[in-house]
XYZ file of N, CA and C in Angstrom:
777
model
N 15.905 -11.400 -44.999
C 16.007 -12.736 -45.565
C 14.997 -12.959 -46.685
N 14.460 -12.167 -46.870
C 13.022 -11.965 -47.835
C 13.611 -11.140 -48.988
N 13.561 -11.944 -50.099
C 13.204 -10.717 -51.384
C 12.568 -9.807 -51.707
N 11.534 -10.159 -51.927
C 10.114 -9.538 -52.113
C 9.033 -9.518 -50.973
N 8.251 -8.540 -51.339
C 7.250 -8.720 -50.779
C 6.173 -9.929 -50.947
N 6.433 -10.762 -52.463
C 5.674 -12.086 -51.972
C 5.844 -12.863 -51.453
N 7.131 -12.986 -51.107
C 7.887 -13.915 -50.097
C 7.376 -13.831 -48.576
N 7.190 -12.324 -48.694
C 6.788 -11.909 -47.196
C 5.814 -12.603 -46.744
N 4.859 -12.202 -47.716
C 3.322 -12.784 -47.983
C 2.713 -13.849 -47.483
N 3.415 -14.440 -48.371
C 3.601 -16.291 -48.047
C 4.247 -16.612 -46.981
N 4.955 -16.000 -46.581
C 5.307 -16.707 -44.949
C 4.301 -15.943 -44.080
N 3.909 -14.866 -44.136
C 2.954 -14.571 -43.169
C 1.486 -15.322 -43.336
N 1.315 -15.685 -44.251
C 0.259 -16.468 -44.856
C 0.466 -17.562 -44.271
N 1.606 -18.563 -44.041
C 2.043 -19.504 -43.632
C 1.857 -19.972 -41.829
N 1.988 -18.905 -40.942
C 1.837 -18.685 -40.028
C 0.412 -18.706 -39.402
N -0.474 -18.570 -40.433
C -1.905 -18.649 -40.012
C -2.676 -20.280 -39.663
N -3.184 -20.493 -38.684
C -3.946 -21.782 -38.576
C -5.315 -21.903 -38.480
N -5.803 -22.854 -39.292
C -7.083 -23.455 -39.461
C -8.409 -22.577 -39.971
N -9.286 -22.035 -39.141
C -10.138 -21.265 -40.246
C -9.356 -19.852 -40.360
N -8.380 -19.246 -39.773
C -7.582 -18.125 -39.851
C -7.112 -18.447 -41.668
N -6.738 -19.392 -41.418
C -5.837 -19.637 -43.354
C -6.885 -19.844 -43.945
N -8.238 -20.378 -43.760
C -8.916 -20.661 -44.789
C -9.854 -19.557 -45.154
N -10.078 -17.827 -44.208
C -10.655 -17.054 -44.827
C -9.953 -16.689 -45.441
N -8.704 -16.322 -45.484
C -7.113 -15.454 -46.198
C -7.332 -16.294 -47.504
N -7.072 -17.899 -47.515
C -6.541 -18.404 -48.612
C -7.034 -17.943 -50.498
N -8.467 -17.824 -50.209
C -8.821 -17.582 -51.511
C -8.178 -16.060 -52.386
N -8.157 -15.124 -51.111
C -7.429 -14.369 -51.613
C -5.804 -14.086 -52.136
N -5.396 -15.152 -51.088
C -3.731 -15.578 -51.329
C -3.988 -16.320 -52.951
N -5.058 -17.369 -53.334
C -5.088 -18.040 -54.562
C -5.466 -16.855 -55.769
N -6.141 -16.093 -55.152
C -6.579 -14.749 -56.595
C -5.471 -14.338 -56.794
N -4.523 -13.844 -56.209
C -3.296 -13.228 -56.261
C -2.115 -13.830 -56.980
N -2.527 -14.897 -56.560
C -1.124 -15.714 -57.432
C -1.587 -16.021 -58.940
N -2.848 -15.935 -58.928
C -3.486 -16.862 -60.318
C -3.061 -15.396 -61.269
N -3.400 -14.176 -60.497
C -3.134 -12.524 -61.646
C -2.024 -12.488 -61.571
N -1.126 -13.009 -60.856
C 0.472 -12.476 -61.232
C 0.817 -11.356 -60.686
N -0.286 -10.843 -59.934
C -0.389 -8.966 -60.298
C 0.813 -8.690 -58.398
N 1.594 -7.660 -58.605
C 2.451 -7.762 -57.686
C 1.383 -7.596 -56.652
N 2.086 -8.520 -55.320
C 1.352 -8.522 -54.214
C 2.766 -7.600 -52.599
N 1.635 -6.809 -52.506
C 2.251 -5.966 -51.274
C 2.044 -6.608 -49.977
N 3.005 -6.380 -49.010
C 2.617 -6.904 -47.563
C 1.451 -6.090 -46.699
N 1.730 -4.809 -47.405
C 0.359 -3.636 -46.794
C -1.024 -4.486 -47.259
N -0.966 -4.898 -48.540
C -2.517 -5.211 -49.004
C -3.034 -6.391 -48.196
N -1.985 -7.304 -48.230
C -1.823 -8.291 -46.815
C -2.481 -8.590 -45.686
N -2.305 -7.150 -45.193
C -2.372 -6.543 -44.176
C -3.929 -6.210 -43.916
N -4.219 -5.316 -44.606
C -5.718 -4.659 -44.995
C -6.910 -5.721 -45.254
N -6.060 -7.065 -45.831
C -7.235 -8.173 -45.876
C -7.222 -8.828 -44.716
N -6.615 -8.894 -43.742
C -6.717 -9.551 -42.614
C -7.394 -8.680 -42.112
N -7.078 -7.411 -41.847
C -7.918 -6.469 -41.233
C -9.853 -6.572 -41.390
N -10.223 -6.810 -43.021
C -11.281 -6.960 -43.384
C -11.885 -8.201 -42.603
N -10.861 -9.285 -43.003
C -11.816 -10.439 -42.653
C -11.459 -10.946 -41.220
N -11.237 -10.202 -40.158
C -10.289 -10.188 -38.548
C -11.035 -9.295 -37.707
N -10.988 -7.769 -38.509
C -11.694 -6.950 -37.126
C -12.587 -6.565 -37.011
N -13.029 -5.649 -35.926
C -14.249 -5.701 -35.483
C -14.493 -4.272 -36.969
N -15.872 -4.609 -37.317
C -16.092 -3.493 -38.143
C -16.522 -2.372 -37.083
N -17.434 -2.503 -36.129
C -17.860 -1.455 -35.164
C -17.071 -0.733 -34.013
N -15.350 -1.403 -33.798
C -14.458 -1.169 -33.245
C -14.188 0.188 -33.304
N -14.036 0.979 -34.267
C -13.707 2.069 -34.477
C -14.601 3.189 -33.969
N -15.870 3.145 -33.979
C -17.041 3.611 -33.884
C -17.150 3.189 -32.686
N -17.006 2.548 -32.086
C -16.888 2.492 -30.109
C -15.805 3.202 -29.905
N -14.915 3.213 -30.459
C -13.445 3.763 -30.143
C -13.813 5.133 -29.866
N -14.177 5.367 -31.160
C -14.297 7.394 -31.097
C -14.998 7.928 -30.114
N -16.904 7.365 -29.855
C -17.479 7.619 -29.314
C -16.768 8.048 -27.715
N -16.336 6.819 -27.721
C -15.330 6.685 -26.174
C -14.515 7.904 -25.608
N -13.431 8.047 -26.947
C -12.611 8.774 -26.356
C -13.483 10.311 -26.232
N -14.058 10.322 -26.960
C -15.561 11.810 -27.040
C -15.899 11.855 -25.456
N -16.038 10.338 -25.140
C -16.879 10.585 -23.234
C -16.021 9.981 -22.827
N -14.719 10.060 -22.664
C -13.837 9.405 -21.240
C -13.819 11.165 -20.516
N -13.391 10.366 -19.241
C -13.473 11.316 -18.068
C -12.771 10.340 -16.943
N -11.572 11.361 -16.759
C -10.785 11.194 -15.388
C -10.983 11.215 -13.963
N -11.788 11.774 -13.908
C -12.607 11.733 -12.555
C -11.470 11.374 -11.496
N -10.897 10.617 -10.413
C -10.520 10.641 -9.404
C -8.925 9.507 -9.695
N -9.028 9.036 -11.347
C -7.861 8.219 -11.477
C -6.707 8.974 -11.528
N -5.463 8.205 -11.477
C -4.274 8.530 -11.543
C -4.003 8.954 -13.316
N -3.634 10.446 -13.356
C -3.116 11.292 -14.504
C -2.856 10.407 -15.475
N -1.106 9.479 -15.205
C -0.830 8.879 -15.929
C -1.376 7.862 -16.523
N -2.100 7.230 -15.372
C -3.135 6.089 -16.051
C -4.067 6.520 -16.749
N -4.394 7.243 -16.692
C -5.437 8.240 -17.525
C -5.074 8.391 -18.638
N -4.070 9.083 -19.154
C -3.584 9.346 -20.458
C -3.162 8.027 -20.834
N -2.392 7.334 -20.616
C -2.170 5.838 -21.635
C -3.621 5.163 -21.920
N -4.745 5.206 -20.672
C -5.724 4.624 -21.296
C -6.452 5.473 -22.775
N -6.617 6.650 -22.360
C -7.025 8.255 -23.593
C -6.359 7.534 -25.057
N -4.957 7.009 -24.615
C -4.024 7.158 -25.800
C -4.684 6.020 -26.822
N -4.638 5.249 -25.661
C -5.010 3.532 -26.589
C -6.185 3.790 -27.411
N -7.165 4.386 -26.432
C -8.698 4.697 -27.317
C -8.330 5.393 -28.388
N -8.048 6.539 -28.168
C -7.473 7.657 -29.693
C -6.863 6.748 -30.938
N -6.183 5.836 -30.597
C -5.585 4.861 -31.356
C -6.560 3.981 -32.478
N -7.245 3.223 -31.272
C -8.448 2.896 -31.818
C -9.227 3.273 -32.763
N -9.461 4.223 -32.362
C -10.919 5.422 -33.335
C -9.675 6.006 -34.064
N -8.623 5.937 -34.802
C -7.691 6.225 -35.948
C -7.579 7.779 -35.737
N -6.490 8.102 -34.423
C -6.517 9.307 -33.863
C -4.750 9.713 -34.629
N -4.043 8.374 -34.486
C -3.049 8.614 -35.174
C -3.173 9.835 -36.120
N -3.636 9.900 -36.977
C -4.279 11.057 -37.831
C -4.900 12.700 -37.907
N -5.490 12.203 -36.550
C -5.452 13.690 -36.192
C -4.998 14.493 -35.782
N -5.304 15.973 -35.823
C -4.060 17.227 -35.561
C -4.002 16.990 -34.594
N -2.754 17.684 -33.869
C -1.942 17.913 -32.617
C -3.698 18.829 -31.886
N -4.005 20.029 -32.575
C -5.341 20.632 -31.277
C -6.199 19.563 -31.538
N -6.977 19.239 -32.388
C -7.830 18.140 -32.175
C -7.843 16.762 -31.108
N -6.257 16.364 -30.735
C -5.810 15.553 -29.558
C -5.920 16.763 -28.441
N -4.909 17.635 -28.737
C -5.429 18.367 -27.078
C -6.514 19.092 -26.605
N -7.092 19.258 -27.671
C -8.827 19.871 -27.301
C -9.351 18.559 -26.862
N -9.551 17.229 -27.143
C -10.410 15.774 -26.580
C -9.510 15.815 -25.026
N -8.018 15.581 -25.258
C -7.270 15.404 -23.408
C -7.955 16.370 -22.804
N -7.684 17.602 -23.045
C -8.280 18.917 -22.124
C -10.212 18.695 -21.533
N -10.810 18.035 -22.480
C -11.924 18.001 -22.376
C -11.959 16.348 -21.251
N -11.265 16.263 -21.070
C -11.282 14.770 -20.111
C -10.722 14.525 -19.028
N -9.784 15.723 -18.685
C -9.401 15.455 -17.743
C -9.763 16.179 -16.570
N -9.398 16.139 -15.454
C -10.816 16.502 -14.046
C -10.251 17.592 -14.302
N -11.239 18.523 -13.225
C -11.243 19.787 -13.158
C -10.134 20.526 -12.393
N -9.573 19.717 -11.364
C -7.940 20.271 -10.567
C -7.028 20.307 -11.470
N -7.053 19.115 -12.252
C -5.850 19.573 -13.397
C -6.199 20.624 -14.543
N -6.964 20.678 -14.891
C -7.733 21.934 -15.809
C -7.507 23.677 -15.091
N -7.826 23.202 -14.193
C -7.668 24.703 -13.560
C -6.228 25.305 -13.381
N -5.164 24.421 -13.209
C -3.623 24.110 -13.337
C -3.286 24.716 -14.525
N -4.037 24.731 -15.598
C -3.391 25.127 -17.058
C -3.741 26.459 -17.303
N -4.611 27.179 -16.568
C -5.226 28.559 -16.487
C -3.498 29.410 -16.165
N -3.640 30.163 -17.460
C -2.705 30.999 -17.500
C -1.692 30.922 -17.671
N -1.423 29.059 -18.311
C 0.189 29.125 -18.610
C 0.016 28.828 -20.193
N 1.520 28.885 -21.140
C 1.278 28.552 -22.625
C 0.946 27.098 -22.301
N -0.342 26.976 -23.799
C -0.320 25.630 -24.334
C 1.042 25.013 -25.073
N 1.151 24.245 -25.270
C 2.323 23.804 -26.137
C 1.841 23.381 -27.346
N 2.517 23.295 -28.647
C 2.224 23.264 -29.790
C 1.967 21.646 -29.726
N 2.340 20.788 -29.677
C 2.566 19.208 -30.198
C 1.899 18.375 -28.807
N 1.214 17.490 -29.161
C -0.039 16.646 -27.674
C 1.001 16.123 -26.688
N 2.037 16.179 -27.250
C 3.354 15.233 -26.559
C 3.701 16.257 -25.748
N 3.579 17.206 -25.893
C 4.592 18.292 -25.129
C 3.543 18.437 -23.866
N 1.791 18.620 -24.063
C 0.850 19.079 -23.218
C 0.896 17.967 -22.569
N 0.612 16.927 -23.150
C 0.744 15.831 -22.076
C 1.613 15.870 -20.853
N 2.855 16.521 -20.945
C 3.937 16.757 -20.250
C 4.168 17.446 -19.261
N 2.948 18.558 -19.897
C 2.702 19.776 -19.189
C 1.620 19.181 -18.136
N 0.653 18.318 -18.204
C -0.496 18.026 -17.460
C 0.726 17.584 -16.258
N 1.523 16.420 -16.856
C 2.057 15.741 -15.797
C 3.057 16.555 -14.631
N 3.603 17.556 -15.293
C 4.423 18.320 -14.210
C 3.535 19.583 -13.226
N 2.446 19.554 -13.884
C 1.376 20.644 -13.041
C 0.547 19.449 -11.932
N 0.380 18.256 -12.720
C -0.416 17.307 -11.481
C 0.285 16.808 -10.533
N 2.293 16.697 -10.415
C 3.481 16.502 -9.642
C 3.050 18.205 -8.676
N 3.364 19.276 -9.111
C 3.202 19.984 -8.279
C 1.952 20.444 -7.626
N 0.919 19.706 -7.850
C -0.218 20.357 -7.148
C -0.719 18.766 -5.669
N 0.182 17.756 -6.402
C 0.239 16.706 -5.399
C 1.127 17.035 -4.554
N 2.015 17.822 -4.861
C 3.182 18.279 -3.712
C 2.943 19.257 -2.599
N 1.732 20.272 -2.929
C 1.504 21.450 -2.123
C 0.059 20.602 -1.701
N -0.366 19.792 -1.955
C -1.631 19.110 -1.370
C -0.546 18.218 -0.036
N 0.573 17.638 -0.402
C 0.940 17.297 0.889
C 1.394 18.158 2.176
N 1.957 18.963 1.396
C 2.652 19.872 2.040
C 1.556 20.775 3.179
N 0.234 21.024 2.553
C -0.395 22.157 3.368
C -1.399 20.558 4.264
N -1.773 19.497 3.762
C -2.154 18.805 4.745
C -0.601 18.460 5.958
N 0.501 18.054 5.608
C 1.060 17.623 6.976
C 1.851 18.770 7.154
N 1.624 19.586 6.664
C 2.355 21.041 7.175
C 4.082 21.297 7.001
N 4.419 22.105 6.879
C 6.126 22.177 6.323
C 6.804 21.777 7.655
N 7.699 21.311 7.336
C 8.361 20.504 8.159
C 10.285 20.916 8.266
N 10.793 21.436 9.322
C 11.994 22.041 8.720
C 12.966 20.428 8.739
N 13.917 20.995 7.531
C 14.934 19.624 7.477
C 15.878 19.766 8.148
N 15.893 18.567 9.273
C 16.852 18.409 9.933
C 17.824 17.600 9.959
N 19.189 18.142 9.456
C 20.403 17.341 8.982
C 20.719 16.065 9.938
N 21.315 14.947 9.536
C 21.794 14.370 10.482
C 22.854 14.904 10.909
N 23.153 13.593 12.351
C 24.040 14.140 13.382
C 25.229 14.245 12.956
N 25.497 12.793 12.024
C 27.139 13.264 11.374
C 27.134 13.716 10.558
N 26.067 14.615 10.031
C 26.532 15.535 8.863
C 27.064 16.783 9.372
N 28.187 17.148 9.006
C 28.558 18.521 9.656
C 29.406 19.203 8.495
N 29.116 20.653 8.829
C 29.204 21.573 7.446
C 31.147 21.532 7.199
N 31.706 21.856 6.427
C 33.229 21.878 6.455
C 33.282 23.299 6.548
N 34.495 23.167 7.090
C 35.576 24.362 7.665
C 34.289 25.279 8.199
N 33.732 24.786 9.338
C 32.646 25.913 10.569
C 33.811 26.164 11.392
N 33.467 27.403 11.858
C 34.347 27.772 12.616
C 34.070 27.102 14.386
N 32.939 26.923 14.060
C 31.683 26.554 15.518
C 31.590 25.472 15.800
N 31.972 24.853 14.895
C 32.280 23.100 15.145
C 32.527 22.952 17.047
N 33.622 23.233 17.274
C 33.561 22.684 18.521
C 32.481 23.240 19.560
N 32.300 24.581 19.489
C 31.518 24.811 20.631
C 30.223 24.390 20.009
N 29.621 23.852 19.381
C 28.260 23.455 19.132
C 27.867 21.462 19.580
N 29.704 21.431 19.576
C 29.617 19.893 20.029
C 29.592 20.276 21.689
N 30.596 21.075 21.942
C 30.201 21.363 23.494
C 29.051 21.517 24.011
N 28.352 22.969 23.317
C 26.828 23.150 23.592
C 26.428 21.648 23.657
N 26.071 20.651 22.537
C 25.263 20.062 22.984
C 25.660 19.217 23.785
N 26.613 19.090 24.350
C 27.031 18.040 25.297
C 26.293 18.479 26.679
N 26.831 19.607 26.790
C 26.291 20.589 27.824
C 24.777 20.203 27.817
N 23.818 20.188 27.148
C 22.083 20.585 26.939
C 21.739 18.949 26.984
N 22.494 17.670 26.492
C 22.652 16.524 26.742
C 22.690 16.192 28.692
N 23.486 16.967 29.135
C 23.597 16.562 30.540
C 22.788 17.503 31.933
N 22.287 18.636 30.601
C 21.390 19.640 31.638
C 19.783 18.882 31.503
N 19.577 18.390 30.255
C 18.572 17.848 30.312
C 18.008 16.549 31.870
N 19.036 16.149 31.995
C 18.749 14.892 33.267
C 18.881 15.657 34.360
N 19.428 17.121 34.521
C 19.336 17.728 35.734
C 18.113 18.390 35.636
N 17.061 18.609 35.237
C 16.219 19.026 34.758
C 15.339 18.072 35.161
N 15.135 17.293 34.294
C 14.464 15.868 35.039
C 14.127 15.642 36.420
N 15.555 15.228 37.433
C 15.470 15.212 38.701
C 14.962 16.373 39.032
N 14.785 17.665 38.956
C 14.616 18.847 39.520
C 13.335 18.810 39.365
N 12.582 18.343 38.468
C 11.163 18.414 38.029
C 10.134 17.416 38.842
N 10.986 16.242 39.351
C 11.033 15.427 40.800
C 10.532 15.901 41.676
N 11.477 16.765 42.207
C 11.604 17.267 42.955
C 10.974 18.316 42.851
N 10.154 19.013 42.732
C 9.219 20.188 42.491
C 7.460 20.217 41.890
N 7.278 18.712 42.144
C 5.966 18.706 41.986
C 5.115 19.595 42.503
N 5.568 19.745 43.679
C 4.510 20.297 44.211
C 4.337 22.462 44.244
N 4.996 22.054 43.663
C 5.320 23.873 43.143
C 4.932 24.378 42.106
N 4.836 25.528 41.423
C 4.471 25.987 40.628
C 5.452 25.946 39.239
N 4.568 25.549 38.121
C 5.003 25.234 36.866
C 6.360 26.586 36.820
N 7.290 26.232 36.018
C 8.292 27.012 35.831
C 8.654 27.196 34.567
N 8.903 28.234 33.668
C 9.162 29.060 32.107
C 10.448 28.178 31.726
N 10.484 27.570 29.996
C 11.671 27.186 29.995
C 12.375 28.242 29.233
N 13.999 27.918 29.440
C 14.662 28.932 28.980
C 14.826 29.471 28.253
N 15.482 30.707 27.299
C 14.502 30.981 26.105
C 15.927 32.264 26.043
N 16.474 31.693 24.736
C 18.284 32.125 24.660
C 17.701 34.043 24.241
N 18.614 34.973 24.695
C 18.486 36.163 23.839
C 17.946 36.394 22.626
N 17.883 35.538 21.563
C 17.340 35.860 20.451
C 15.987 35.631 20.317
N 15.067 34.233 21.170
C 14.424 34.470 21.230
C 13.561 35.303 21.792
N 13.926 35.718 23.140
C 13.347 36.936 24.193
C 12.795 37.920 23.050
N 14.197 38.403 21.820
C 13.656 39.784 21.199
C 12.879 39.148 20.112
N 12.578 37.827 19.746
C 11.712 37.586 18.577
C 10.306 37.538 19.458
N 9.934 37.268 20.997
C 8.754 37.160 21.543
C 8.285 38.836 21.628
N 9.481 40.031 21.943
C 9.073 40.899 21.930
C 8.276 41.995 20.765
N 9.656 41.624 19.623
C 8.861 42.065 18.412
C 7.335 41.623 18.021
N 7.210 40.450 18.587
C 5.976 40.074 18.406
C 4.681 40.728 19.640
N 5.519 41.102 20.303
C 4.375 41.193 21.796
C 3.720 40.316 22.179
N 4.821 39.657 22.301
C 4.505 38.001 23.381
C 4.769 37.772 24.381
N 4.639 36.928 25.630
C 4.991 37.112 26.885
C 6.544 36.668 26.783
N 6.947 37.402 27.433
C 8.798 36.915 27.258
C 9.459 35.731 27.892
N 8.570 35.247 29.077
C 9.014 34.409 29.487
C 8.398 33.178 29.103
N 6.980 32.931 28.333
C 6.625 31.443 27.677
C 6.002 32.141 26.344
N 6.058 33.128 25.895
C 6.083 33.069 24.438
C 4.274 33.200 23.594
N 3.547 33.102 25.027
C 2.357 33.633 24.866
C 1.762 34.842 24.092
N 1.008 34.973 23.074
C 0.486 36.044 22.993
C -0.877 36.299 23.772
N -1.328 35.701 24.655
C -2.419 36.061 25.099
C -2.486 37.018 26.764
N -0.927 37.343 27.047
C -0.715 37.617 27.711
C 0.529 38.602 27.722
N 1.258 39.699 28.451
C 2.363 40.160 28.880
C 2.857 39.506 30.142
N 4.724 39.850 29.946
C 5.120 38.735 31.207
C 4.412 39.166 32.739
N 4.440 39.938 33.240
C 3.770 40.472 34.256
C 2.457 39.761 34.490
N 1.740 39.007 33.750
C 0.508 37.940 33.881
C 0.881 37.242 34.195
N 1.933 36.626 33.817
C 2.200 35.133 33.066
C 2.449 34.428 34.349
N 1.593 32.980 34.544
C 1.155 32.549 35.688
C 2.985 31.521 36.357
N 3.612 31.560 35.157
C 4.650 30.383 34.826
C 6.014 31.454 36.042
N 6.863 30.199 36.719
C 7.584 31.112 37.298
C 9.024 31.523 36.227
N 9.548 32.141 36.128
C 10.826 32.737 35.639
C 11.750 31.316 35.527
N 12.323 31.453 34.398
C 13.179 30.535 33.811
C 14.636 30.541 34.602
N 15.153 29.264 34.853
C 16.525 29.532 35.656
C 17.509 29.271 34.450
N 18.499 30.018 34.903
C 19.598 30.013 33.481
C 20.447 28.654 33.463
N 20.791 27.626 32.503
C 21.433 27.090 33.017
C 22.626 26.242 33.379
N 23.517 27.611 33.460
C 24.454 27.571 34.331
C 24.059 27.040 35.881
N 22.931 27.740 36.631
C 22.471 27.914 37.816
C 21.713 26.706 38.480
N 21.711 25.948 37.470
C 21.135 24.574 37.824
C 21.627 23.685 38.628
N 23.166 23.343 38.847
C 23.845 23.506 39.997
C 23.588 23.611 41.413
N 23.390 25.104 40.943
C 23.370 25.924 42.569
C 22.160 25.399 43.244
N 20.769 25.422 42.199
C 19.438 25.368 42.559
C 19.311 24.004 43.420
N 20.125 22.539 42.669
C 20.508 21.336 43.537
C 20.744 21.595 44.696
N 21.844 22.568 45.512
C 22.300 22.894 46.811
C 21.351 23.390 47.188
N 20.392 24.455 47.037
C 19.492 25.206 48.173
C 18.750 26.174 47.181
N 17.564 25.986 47.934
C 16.458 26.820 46.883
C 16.455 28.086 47.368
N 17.689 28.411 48.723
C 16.784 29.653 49.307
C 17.378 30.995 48.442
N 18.104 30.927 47.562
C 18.896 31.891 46.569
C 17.653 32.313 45.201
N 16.587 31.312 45.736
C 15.349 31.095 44.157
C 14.989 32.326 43.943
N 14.887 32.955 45.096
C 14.332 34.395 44.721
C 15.204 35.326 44.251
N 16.161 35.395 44.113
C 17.375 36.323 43.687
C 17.624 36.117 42.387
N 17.330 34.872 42.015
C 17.791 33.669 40.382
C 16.995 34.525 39.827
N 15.357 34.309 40.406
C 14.312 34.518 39.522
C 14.214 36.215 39.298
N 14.447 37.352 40.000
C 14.472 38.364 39.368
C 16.242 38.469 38.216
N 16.864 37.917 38.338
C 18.309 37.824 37.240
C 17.792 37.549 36.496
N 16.877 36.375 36.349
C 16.580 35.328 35.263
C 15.703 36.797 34.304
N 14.600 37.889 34.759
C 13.846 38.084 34.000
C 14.230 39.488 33.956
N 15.704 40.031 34.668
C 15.755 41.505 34.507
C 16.429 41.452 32.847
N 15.515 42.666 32.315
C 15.641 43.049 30.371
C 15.087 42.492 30.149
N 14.075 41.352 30.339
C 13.183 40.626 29.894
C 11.430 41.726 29.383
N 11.580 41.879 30.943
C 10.160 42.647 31.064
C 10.308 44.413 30.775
């Protein structure tokens, strides 16, 4: 909506109130009295003169020279870095001159992160790089404090076209209703000696490869120690309800190939 740039001028000139217009004005009056074309940049540069801080810049630099990240958040870190650089007329400087000051400011976990990978040519790109090395080193800091954790699908998620579908709904129906026989049985057996839980074929040969006790999975022991009585299979859980006097027959089945 502006012609010229004196048009500009004058309305930005216009916009100013009270001693704001009256340091500007004399220079708005020199300008008009020379005729001489007036730019919105020069405009600009006189507000700057008679507006900012002259020592602004010179805090600025110093600053960004001694900032240090110490224990803040990355990102907050760099937008604050950025603003200062701004300040102290960083706009201007080379791409290493910005990433030699970031590199020099930021803590020492993220520094050690950059050991051995490329720098990137442009501050925009390293910046980028800080942020995806400080994502993965927050990720293995969680990971080794709460320890890996396996993912366990939900219940109605189920894989398409398994062939196992049904017997795995059976199984657990089955391990659903052995569990409460289990329960009562455990009732009922206080006063007896702790008993091994069951422990399918595959694991038996993963306790063995290991040389673990076969029947609780101990390494501090072979089964022949192992204070725990023999695991009942269970199918046999049943039977064990009717009469315990078969226990001794269960319990060598339960552990023959075991030992």
């Amino acid at each position: 909506c502006f012609k010229s740039d004196e048009e500009r001028v004058l309305y930005a000139f216009s916009r100013l109130r009270a001693r704001a217009s009256q340091r500007v004005l004399p220079w708005v009056i020199a300008k008009t009295d020379s005729r001489e074309p007036t730019s919105l940049n020069e405009f600009y540069r006189t507000l700057d003169k008679a507006f900012s801080d002259p020592e602004r810049q010179k805090r600025a630099l110093v600053r960004v020279n001694t900032m240090k990240q110490g224990k803040r958040d990355l990102k907050d870190f760099i937008t604050e870095f950025d603003a200062a650089m701004i300040d102290a007329g960083g706009l201007s400087w080379s791409e290493d001159q910005k990433k030699a000051l970031l590199e020099t400011a930021i803590n020492s976990r993220i520094l050690q992160g950059t050991v051995g990978a490329d720098q990137p040519d442009s501050y925009e790109d390293f910046c980028n790089q800080l942020h995806r090395i400080d994502h993965q080193q927050q990720r293995i800091s969680r990971i080794s404090s709460g320890g890996a954790r396996p993912v366990v699908p939900p219940a109605n998620l189920t894989a398409k076209n398994d062939p196992d579908k049904m017997d795995w709904e059976s199984t657990s129906a089955q391990i659903a209703a052995l569990r409460g026989e289990v329960a009562a049985l455990r009732s009922q057996d206080k006063g007896r000696a702790k008993r091994a839980t069951w422990a399918s074929d595959e694991e038996v040969q993963k306790r063995r490869s290991k040389g673990s006790c076969l029947r609780c999975g101990s390494q501090d022991h072979l089964v022949r120690q192992c204070s725990l009585q023999p695991a009942r299979r269970p199918a046999q859980l049943a039977a064990v309800r009717a009469t315990d006097d078969d226990q001794g027959e269960e319990d060598k089945d339960d552990d023959s190939g075991k030992e």
